[in-house]
Short mmCIF file of C-alpha atoms (C1' of nucleotides) in Angstrom, two decimals:
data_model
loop_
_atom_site.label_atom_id
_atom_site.label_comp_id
_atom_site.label_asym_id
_atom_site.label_seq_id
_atom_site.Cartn_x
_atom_site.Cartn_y
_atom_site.Cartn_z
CA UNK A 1 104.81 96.98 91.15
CA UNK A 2 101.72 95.14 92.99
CA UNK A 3 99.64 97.08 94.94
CA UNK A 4 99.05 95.64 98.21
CA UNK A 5 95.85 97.86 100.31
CA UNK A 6 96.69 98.49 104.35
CA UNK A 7 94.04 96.21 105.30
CA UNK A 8 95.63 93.34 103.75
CA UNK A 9 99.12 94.39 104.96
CA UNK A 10 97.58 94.56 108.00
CA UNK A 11 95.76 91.22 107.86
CA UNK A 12 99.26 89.64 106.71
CA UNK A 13 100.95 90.69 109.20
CA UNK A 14 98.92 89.32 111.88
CA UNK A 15 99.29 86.23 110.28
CA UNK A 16 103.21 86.93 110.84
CA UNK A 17 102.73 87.56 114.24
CA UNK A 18 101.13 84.38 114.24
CA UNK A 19 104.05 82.95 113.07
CA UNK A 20 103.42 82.18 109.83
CA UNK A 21 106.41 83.57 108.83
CA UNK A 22 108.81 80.44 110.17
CA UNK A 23 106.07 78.06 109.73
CA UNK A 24 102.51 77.50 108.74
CA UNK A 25 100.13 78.28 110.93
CA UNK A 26 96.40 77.06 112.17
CA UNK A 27 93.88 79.96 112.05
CA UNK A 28 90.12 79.64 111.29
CA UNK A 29 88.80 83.02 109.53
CA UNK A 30 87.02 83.47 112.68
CA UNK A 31 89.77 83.67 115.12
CA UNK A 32 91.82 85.96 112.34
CA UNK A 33 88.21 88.15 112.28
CA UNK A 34 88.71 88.75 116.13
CA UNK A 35 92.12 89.56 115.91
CA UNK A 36 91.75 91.88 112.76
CA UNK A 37 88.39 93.27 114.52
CA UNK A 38 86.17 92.06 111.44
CA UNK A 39 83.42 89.58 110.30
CA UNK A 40 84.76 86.16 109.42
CA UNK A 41 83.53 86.81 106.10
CA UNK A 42 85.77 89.23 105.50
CA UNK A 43 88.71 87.75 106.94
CA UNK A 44 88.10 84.88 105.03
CA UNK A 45 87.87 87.41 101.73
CA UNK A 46 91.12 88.47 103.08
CA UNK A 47 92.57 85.57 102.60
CA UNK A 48 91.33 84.59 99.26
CA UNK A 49 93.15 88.19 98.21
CA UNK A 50 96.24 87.69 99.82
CA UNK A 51 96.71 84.28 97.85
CA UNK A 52 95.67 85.70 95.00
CA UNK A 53 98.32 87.96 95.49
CA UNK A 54 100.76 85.14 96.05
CA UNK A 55 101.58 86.83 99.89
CA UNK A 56 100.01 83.74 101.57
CA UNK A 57 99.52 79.81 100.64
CA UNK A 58 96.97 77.76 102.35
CA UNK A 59 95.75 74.28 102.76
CA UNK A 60 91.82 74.09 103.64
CA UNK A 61 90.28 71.91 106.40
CA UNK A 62 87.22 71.02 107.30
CA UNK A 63 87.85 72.69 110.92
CA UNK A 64 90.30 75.95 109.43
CA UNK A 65 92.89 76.14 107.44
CA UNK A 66 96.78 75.97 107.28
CA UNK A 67 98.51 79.54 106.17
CA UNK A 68 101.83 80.37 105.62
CA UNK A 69 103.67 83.34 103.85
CA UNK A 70 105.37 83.11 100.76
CA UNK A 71 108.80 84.99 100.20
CA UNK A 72 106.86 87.35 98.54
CA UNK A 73 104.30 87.97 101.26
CA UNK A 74 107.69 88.46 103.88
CA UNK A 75 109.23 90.77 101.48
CA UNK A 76 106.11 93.45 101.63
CA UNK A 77 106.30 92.95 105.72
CA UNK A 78 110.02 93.46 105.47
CA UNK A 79 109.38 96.79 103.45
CA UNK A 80 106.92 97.73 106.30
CA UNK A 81 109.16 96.98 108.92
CA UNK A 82 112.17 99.10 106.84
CA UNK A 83 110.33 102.12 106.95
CA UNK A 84 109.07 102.16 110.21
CA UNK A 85 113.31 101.79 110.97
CA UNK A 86 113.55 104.25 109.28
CA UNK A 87 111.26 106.67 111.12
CA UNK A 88 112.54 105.60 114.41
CA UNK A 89 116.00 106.21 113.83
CA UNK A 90 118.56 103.37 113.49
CA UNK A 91 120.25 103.86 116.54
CA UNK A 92 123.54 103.35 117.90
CA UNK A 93 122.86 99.36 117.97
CA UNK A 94 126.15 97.30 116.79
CA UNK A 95 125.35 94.62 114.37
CA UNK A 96 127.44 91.13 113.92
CA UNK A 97 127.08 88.76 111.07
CA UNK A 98 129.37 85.64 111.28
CA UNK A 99 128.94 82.95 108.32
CA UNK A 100 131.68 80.87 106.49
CA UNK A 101 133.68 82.29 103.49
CA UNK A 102 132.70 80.62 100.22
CA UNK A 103 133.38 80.92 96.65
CA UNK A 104 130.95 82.85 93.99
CA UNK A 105 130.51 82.63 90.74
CA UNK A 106 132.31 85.00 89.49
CA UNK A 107 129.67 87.30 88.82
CA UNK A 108 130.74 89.88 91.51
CA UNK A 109 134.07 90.45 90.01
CA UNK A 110 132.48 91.39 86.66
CA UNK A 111 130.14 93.60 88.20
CA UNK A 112 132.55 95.27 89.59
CA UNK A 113 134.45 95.71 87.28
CA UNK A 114 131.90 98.04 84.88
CA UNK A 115 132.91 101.50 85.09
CA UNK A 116 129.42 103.33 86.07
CA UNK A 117 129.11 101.06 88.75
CA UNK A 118 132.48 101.58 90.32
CA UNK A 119 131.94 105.19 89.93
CA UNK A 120 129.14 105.28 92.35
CA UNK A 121 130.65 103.46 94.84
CA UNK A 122 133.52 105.69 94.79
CA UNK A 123 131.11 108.55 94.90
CA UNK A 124 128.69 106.88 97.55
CA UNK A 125 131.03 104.90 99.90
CA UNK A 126 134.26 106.79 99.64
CA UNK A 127 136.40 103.61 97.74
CA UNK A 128 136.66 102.16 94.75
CA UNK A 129 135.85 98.70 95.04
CA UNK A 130 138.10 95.75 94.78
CA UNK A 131 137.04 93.94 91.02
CA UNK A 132 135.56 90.78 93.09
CA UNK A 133 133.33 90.74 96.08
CA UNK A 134 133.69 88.30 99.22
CA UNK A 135 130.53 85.69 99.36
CA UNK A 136 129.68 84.88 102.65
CA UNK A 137 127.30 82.02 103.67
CA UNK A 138 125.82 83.14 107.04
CA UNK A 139 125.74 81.19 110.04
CA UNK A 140 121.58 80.55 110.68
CA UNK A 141 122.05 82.14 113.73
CA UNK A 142 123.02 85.49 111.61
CA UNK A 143 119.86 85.16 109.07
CA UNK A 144 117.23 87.21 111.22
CA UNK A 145 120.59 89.65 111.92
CA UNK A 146 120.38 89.95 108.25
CA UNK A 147 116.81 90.84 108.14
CA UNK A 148 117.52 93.48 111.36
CA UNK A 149 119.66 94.92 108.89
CA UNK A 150 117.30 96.13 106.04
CA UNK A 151 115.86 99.10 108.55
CA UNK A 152 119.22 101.13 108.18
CA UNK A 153 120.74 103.32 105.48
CA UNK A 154 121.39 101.78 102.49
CA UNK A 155 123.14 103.81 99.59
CA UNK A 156 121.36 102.92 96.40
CA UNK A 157 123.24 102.35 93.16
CA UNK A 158 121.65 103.17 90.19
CA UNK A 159 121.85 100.45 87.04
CA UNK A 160 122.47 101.53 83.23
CA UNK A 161 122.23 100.54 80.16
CA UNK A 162 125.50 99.42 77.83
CA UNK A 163 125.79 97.31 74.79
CA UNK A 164 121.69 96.67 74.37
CA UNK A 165 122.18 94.70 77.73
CA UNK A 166 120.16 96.55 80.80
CA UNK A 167 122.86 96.45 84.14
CA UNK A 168 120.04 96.60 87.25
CA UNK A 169 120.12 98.81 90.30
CA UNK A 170 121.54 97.66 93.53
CA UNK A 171 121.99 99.00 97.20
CA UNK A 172 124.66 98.89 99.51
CA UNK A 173 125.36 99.16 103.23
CA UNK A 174 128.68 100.47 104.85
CA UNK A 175 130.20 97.78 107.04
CA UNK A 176 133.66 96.57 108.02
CA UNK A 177 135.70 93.09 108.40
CA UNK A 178 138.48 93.31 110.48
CA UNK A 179 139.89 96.88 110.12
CA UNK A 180 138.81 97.22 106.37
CA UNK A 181 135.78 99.62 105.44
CA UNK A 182 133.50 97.23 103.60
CA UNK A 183 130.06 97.37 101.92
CA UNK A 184 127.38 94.48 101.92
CA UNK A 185 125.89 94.58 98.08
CA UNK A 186 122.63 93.63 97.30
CA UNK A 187 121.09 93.48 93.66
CA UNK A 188 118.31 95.33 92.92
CA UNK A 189 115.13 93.35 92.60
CA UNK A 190 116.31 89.55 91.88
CA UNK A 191 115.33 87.75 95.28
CA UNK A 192 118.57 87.28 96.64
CA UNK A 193 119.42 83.95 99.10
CA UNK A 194 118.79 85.39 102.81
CA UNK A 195 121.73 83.47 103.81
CA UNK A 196 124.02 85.16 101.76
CA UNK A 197 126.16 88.43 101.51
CA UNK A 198 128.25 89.74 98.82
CA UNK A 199 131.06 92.11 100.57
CA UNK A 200 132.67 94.93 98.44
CA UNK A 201 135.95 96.46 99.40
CA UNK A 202 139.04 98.72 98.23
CA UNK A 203 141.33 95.90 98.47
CA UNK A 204 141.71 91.86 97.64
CA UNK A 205 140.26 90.71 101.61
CA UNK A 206 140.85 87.38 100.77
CA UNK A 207 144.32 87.79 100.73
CA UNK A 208 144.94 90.79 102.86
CA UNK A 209 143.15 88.60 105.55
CA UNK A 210 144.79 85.50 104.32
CA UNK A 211 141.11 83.97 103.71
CA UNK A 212 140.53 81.04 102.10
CA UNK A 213 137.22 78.86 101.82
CA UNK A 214 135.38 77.55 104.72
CA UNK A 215 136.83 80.55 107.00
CA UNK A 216 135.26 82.24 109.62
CA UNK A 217 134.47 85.47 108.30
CA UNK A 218 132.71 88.62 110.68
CA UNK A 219 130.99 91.36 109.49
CA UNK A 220 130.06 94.51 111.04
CA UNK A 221 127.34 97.06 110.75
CA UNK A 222 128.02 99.93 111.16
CA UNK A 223 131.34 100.50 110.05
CA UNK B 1 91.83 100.98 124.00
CA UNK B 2 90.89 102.86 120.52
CA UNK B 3 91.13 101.69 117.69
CA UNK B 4 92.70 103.21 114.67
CA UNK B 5 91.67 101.15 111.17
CA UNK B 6 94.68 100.08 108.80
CA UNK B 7 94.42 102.95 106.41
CA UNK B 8 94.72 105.48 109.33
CA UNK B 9 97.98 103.69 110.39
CA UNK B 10 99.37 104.07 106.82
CA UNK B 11 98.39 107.58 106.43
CA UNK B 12 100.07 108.25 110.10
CA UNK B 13 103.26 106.43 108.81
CA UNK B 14 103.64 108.55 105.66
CA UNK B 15 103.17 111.83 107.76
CA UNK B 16 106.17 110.50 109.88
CA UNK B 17 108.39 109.07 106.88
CA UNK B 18 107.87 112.70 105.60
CA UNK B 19 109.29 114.05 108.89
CA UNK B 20 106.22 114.37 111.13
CA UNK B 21 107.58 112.41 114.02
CA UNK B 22 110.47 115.28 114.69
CA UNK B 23 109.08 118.53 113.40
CA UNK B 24 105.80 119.27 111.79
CA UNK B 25 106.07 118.59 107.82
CA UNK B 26 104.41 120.97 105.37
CA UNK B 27 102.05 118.40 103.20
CA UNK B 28 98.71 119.30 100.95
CA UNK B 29 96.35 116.70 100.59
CA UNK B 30 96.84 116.37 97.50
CA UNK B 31 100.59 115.75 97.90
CA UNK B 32 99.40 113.12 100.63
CA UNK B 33 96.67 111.71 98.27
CA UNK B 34 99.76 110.74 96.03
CA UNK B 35 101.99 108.86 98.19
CA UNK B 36 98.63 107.19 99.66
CA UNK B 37 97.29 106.44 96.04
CA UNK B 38 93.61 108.13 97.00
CA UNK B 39 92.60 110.91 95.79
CA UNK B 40 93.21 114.27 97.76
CA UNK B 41 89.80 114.29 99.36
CA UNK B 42 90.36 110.87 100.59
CA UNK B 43 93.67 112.24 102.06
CA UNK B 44 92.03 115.41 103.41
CA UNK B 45 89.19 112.90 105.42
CA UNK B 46 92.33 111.12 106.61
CA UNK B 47 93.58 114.11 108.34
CA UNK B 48 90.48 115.43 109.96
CA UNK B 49 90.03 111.39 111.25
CA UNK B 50 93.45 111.59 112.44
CA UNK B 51 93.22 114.70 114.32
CA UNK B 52 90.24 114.18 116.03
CA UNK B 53 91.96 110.55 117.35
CA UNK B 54 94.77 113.39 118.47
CA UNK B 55 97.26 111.29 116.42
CA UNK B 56 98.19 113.96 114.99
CA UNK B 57 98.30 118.18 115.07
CA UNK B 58 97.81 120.15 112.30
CA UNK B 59 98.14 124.49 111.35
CA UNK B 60 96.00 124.93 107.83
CA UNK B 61 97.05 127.88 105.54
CA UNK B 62 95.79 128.84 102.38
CA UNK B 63 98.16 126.40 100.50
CA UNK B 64 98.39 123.38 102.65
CA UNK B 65 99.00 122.53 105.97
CA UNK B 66 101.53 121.84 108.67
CA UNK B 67 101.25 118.58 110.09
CA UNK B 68 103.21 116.99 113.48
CA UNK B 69 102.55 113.70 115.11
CA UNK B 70 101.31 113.95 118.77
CA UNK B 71 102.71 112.18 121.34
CA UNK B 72 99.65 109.76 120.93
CA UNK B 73 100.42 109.15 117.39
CA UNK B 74 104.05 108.19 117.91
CA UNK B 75 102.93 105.49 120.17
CA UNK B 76 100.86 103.94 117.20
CA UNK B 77 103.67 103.51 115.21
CA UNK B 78 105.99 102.52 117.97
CA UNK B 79 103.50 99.80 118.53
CA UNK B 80 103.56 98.43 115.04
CA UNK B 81 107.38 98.66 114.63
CA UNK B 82 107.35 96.62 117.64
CA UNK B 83 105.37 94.29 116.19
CA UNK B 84 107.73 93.90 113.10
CA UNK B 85 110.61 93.24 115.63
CA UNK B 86 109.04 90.70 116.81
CA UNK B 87 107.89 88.32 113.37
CA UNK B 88 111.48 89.38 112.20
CA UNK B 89 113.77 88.62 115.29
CA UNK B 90 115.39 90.64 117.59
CA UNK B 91 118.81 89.53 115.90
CA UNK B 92 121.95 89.66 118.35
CA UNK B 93 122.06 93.45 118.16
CA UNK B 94 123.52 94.59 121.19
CA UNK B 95 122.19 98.33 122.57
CA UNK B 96 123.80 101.02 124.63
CA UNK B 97 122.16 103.81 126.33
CA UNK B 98 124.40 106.16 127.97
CA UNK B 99 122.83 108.80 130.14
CA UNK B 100 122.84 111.00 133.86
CA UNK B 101 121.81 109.29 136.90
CA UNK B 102 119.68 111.22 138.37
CA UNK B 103 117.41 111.28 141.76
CA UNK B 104 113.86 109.77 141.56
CA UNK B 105 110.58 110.62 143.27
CA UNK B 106 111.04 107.62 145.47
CA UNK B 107 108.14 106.12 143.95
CA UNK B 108 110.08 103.60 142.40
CA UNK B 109 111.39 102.32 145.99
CA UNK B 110 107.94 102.09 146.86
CA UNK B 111 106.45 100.21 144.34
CA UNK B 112 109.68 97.78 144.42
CA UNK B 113 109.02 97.21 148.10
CA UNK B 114 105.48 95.84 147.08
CA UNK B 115 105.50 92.00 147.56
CA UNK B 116 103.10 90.80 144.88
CA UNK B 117 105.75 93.48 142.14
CA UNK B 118 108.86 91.73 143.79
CA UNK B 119 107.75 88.08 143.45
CA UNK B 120 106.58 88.22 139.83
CA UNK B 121 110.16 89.96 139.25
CA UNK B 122 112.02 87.42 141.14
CA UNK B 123 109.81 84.50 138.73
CA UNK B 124 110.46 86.08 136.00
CA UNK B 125 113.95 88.25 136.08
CA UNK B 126 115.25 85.69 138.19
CA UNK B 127 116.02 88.35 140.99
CA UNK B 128 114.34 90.30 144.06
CA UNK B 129 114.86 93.70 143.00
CA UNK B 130 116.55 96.06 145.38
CA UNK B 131 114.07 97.85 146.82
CA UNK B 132 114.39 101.51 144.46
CA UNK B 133 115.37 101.76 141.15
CA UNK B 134 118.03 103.96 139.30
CA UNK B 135 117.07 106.78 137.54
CA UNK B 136 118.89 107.91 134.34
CA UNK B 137 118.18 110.78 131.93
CA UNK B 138 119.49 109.62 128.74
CA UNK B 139 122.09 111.39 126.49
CA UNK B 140 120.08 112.97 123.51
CA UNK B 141 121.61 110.21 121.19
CA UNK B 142 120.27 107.44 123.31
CA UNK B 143 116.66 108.53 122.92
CA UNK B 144 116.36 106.94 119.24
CA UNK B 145 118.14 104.04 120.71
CA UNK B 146 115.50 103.86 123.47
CA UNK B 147 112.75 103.72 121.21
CA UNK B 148 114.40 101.11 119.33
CA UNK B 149 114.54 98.69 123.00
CA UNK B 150 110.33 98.43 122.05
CA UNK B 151 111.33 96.10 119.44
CA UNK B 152 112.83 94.04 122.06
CA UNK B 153 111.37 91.03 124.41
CA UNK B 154 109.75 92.90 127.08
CA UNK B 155 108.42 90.82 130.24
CA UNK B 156 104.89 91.92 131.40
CA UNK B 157 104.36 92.75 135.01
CA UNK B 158 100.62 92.41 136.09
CA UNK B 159 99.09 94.83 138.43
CA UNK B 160 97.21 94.11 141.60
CA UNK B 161 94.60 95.45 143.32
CA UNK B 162 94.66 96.06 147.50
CA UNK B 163 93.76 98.45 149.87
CA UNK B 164 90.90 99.65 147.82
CA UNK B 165 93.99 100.90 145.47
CA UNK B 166 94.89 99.52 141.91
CA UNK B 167 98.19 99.14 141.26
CA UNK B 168 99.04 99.16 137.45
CA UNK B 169 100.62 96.65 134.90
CA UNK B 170 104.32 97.05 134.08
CA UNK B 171 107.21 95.84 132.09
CA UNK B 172 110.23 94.70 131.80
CA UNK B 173 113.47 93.99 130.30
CA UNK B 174 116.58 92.91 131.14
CA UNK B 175 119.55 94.86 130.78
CA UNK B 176 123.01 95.02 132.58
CA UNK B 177 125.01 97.83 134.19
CA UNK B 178 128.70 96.91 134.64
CA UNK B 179 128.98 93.66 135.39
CA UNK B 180 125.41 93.42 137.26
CA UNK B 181 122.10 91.88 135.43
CA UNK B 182 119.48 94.64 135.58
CA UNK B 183 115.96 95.57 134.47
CA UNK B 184 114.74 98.47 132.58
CA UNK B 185 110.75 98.77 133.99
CA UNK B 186 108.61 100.92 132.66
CA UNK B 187 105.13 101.46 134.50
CA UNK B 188 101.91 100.06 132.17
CA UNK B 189 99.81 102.42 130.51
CA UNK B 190 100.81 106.10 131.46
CA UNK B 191 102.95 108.44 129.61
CA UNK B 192 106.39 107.90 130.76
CA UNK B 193 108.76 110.66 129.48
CA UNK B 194 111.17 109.69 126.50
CA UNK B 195 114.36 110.67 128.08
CA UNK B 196 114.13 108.44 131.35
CA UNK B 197 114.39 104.95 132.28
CA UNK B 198 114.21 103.50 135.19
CA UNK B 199 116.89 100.74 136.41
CA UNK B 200 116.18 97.84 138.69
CA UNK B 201 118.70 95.10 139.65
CA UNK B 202 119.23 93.02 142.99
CA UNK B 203 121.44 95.02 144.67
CA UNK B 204 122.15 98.61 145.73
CA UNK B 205 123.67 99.96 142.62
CA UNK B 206 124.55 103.47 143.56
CA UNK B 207 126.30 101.99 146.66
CA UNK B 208 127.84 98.61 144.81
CA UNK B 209 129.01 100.84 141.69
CA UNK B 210 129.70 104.18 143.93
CA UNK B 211 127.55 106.36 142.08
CA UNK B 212 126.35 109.72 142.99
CA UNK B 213 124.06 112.33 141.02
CA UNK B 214 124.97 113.49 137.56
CA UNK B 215 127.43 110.22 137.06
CA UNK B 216 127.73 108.81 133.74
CA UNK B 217 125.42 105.72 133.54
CA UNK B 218 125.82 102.74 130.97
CA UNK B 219 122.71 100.30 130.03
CA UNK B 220 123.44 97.66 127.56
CA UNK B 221 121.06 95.56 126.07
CA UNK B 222 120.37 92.60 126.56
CA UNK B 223 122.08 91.47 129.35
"C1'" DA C 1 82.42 73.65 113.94
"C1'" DT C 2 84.47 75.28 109.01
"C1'" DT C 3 84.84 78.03 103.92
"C1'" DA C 4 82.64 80.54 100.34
"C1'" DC C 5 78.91 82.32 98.06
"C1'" DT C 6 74.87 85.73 97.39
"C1'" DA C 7 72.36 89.76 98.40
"C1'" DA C 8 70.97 93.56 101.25
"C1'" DA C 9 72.96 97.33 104.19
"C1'" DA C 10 76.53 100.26 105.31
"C1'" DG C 11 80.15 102.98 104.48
"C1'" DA C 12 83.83 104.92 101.79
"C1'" DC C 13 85.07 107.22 97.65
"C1'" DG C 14 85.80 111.09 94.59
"C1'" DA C 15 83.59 114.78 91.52
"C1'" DG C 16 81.77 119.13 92.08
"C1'" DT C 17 81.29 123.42 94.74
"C1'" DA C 18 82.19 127.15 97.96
"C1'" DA C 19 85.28 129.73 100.72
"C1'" DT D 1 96.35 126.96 94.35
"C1'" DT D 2 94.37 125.22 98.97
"C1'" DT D 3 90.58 122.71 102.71
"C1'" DA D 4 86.18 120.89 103.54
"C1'" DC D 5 81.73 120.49 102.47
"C1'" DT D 6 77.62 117.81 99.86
"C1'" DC D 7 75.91 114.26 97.09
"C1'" DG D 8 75.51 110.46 93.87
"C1'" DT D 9 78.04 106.22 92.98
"C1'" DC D 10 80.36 102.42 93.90
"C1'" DT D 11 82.86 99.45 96.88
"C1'" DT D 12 83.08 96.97 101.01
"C1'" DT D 13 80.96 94.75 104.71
"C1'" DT D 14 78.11 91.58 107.03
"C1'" DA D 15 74.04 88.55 107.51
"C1'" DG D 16 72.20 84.55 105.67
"C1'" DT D 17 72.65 80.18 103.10
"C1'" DA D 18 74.75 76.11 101.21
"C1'" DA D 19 78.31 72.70 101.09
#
DNA sequence: ATTACTAAAAGACGAGTAA
DNA sequence: TTTACTCGTCTTTTAGTAA
C-alpha cells in the first residue's frame, strides 16, 4: 500500500479540478504554484513525485507541460472523495444505472458458487446468491453514476484461502432490478472496467426477467 | 479567506470519519498520530493548529481528549467534498428534500425585488423570480441530503454595491416544486442555518400551490 | 516564458522532559 | 497513561542558476 502525503493529494486533485481527469490538461508549474499557494519550484517537485508515483503522466514543453491522471492517480481521488461521502451522510438520493445485458466469462458463477463466499452474502445481504452473476455493460451516460456510487455503504466480503489457491476480498452494494433485491459485486483490489457491473441475486434474473443479451437492463441504488 | 494547509485538512477529515462532525469523538494523539502516520506529537501540534483556526473544539482530560468539529470546520470539508463532486460528476442522482414551509423575515422579498439580483437570475435561471422566496425548515432526514446539494452545480450570483450599501454574492441552484422550475438561493458568505432553504421560482408559489404555514413542502433536485 | 537543479533559509519533525 | 513544552535534527521550501 503506497503512501501518498496530503500535499500531493492535494496537488492532484487540483489537477482534477483542472480536468485532468477526462483529459490532459495545460498547466505551467507556475500557474499550479498559485493555485496550490506555493513556489513554482515546488509545484514543479510536485509533479516530478506524483509521476514517480505513477498518479500523473506528463509531456514537457518548452512553454508548460501536458498532465493527465493515470487510473491509479483517480483511484486515490476516488478514495478521498469516498470518505468524505461517507462523513456527510449518503443521503436519501436515488441512484439509476442503465447499460446493456452482456455475457461474462463465467467467472461469476464459480465465485459464487464457493461456500465461504456465499455464506457472507447470506450473512451480509440477507440472500444467498444465485451461482452466476448478471454482467452489465453501462450506458456512458451511467459511468460517472458509477463513480457517485463508491461514497455509500458497501458490505465488504472477506476472501480465504482453499486448496493452496488465495480467493481475494470483495465488496458489495445492496441494489435492486425490477422488484428483485440485488447486489452490485466488486472484486477486491484487481482494477475492475468502470463500465462494468457484476449483479448478484437469490434467483436466475436472466430468466425470471426473461433477459437475454443486448437487453436493457436498470439498476437501482438503494434498494 | 484563511487558509488551512493540506495536512490540516487531513487531520480535520480523520476527526470527522471518527465521528467528530456529529458528536465530539474521544481521540489521544497518539491514537490520531496512527491513523495520520506522524508521530503523536505531530498529531498533538495538529490539534492545537486546528483549534486556534476554530476548526475544531476540544475538552483535554488526563487520558486524551474530546474533540468536535465547529461549525467552521464542517465547512472545510464540505468545501472539498464539493470539490470531489465536481472532477467526478454529479451523476443523474435525483434529490428530495422534504420539509415545513415556514414564514420568512421578508428579507428574501426584498432582496428579490432588487433589479441588478432579478436580472442576473432571469440570465441565468432563465426566470424573474417572484418577488419573495419560500421558506422551508427541512425534515431532520433531509439535512444530510442538503449537505449533499454542495456537490451539485451551483450558479453564482454577484453582489452589488449602491446606496453606499453592499449587497452580498449569492447562489443558486435549480430545483423544482410540483410541477414549477425553482431555485434554492443561498446568500454568499454568512452562516446560513443547516435546516433552511430558501425557495425562489417565477411565480407566487404559496398562492399557485395553495400553501399555508406548516404545509408539507417537496424540493427535488435538479429540476 | 518554461523545467529542473543546487544551495542557503525556513520550518516541521520527533525524542526527551515535565506536569 | 495523557498533553504540551523545548531543542537538536532533518526535511522541505524557495531563491538563484542553467538549459
Amino acid at each position: 500500500m503506497l503512501m501518498v502525503l496530503p500535499d500531493e493529494v492535494h496537488c492532484l486533485k487540483q489537477i482534477a479540478l483542472l480536468g485532468g481527469c477526462r483529459s490532459q490538461v495545460f498547466a505551467s508549474s507556475a500557474r499550479l504554484g498559485m493555485e496550490l499557494a506555493t513556489s513554482p519550484q515546488t509545484a514543479s517537485r510536485r509533479l516530478q513525485a506524483l509521476e514517480r508515483l505513477q498518479l500523473i503522466t506528463r509531456s514537457l514543453r518548452s512553454d508548460g507541460q501536458y498532465i493527465s491522471l493515470t487510473l491509479k492517480g483517480e483511484e486515490v481521488l476516488l478514495r478521498e472523495f469516498s470518505d468524505y461521502g461517507r462523513i456527510f451522510g449518503n443521503g436519501s438520493a436515488r441512484h439509476v444505472l442503465t447499460g446493456e445485458l452482456i455475457s461474462g466469462l463465467g467467472e461469476g458463477r464459480y465465485y459464487m458458487s464457493l461456500a465461504p463466499y456465499r455464506e457472507q452474502f447470506l450473512e451480509k445481504l440477507g440472500f444467498e446468491p444465485f451461482p452466476g452473476t448478471l454482467n452489465v455493460r453501462l450506458d456512458p451516460g451511467s459511468i460517472a453514476t458509477r463513480k457517485r456510487l463508491e461514497t455509500l455503504g458497501w458490505i465488504s466480503i472477506r476472501g480465504f484461502q482453499a486448496n493452496e489457491r488465495t480467493y481475494g476480498d470483495a465488496r458489495c452494494l445492496p441494489c435492486r432490478i425490477g422488484d428483485h433485491r440485488c447486489g452490485i459485486v466488486v472484486p477486491g483490489r484487481t482494477h475492475y472496467p468502470e463500465d462494468i457491473v457484476e449483479v448478484i441475486s437469490p434467483v436466475e434474473l436472466r430468466k425470471e426477467l426473461g433477459l437475454s443479451d443486448h437487453d436493457i437492463v436498470r439498476v437501482e441504488v438503494p434498494p
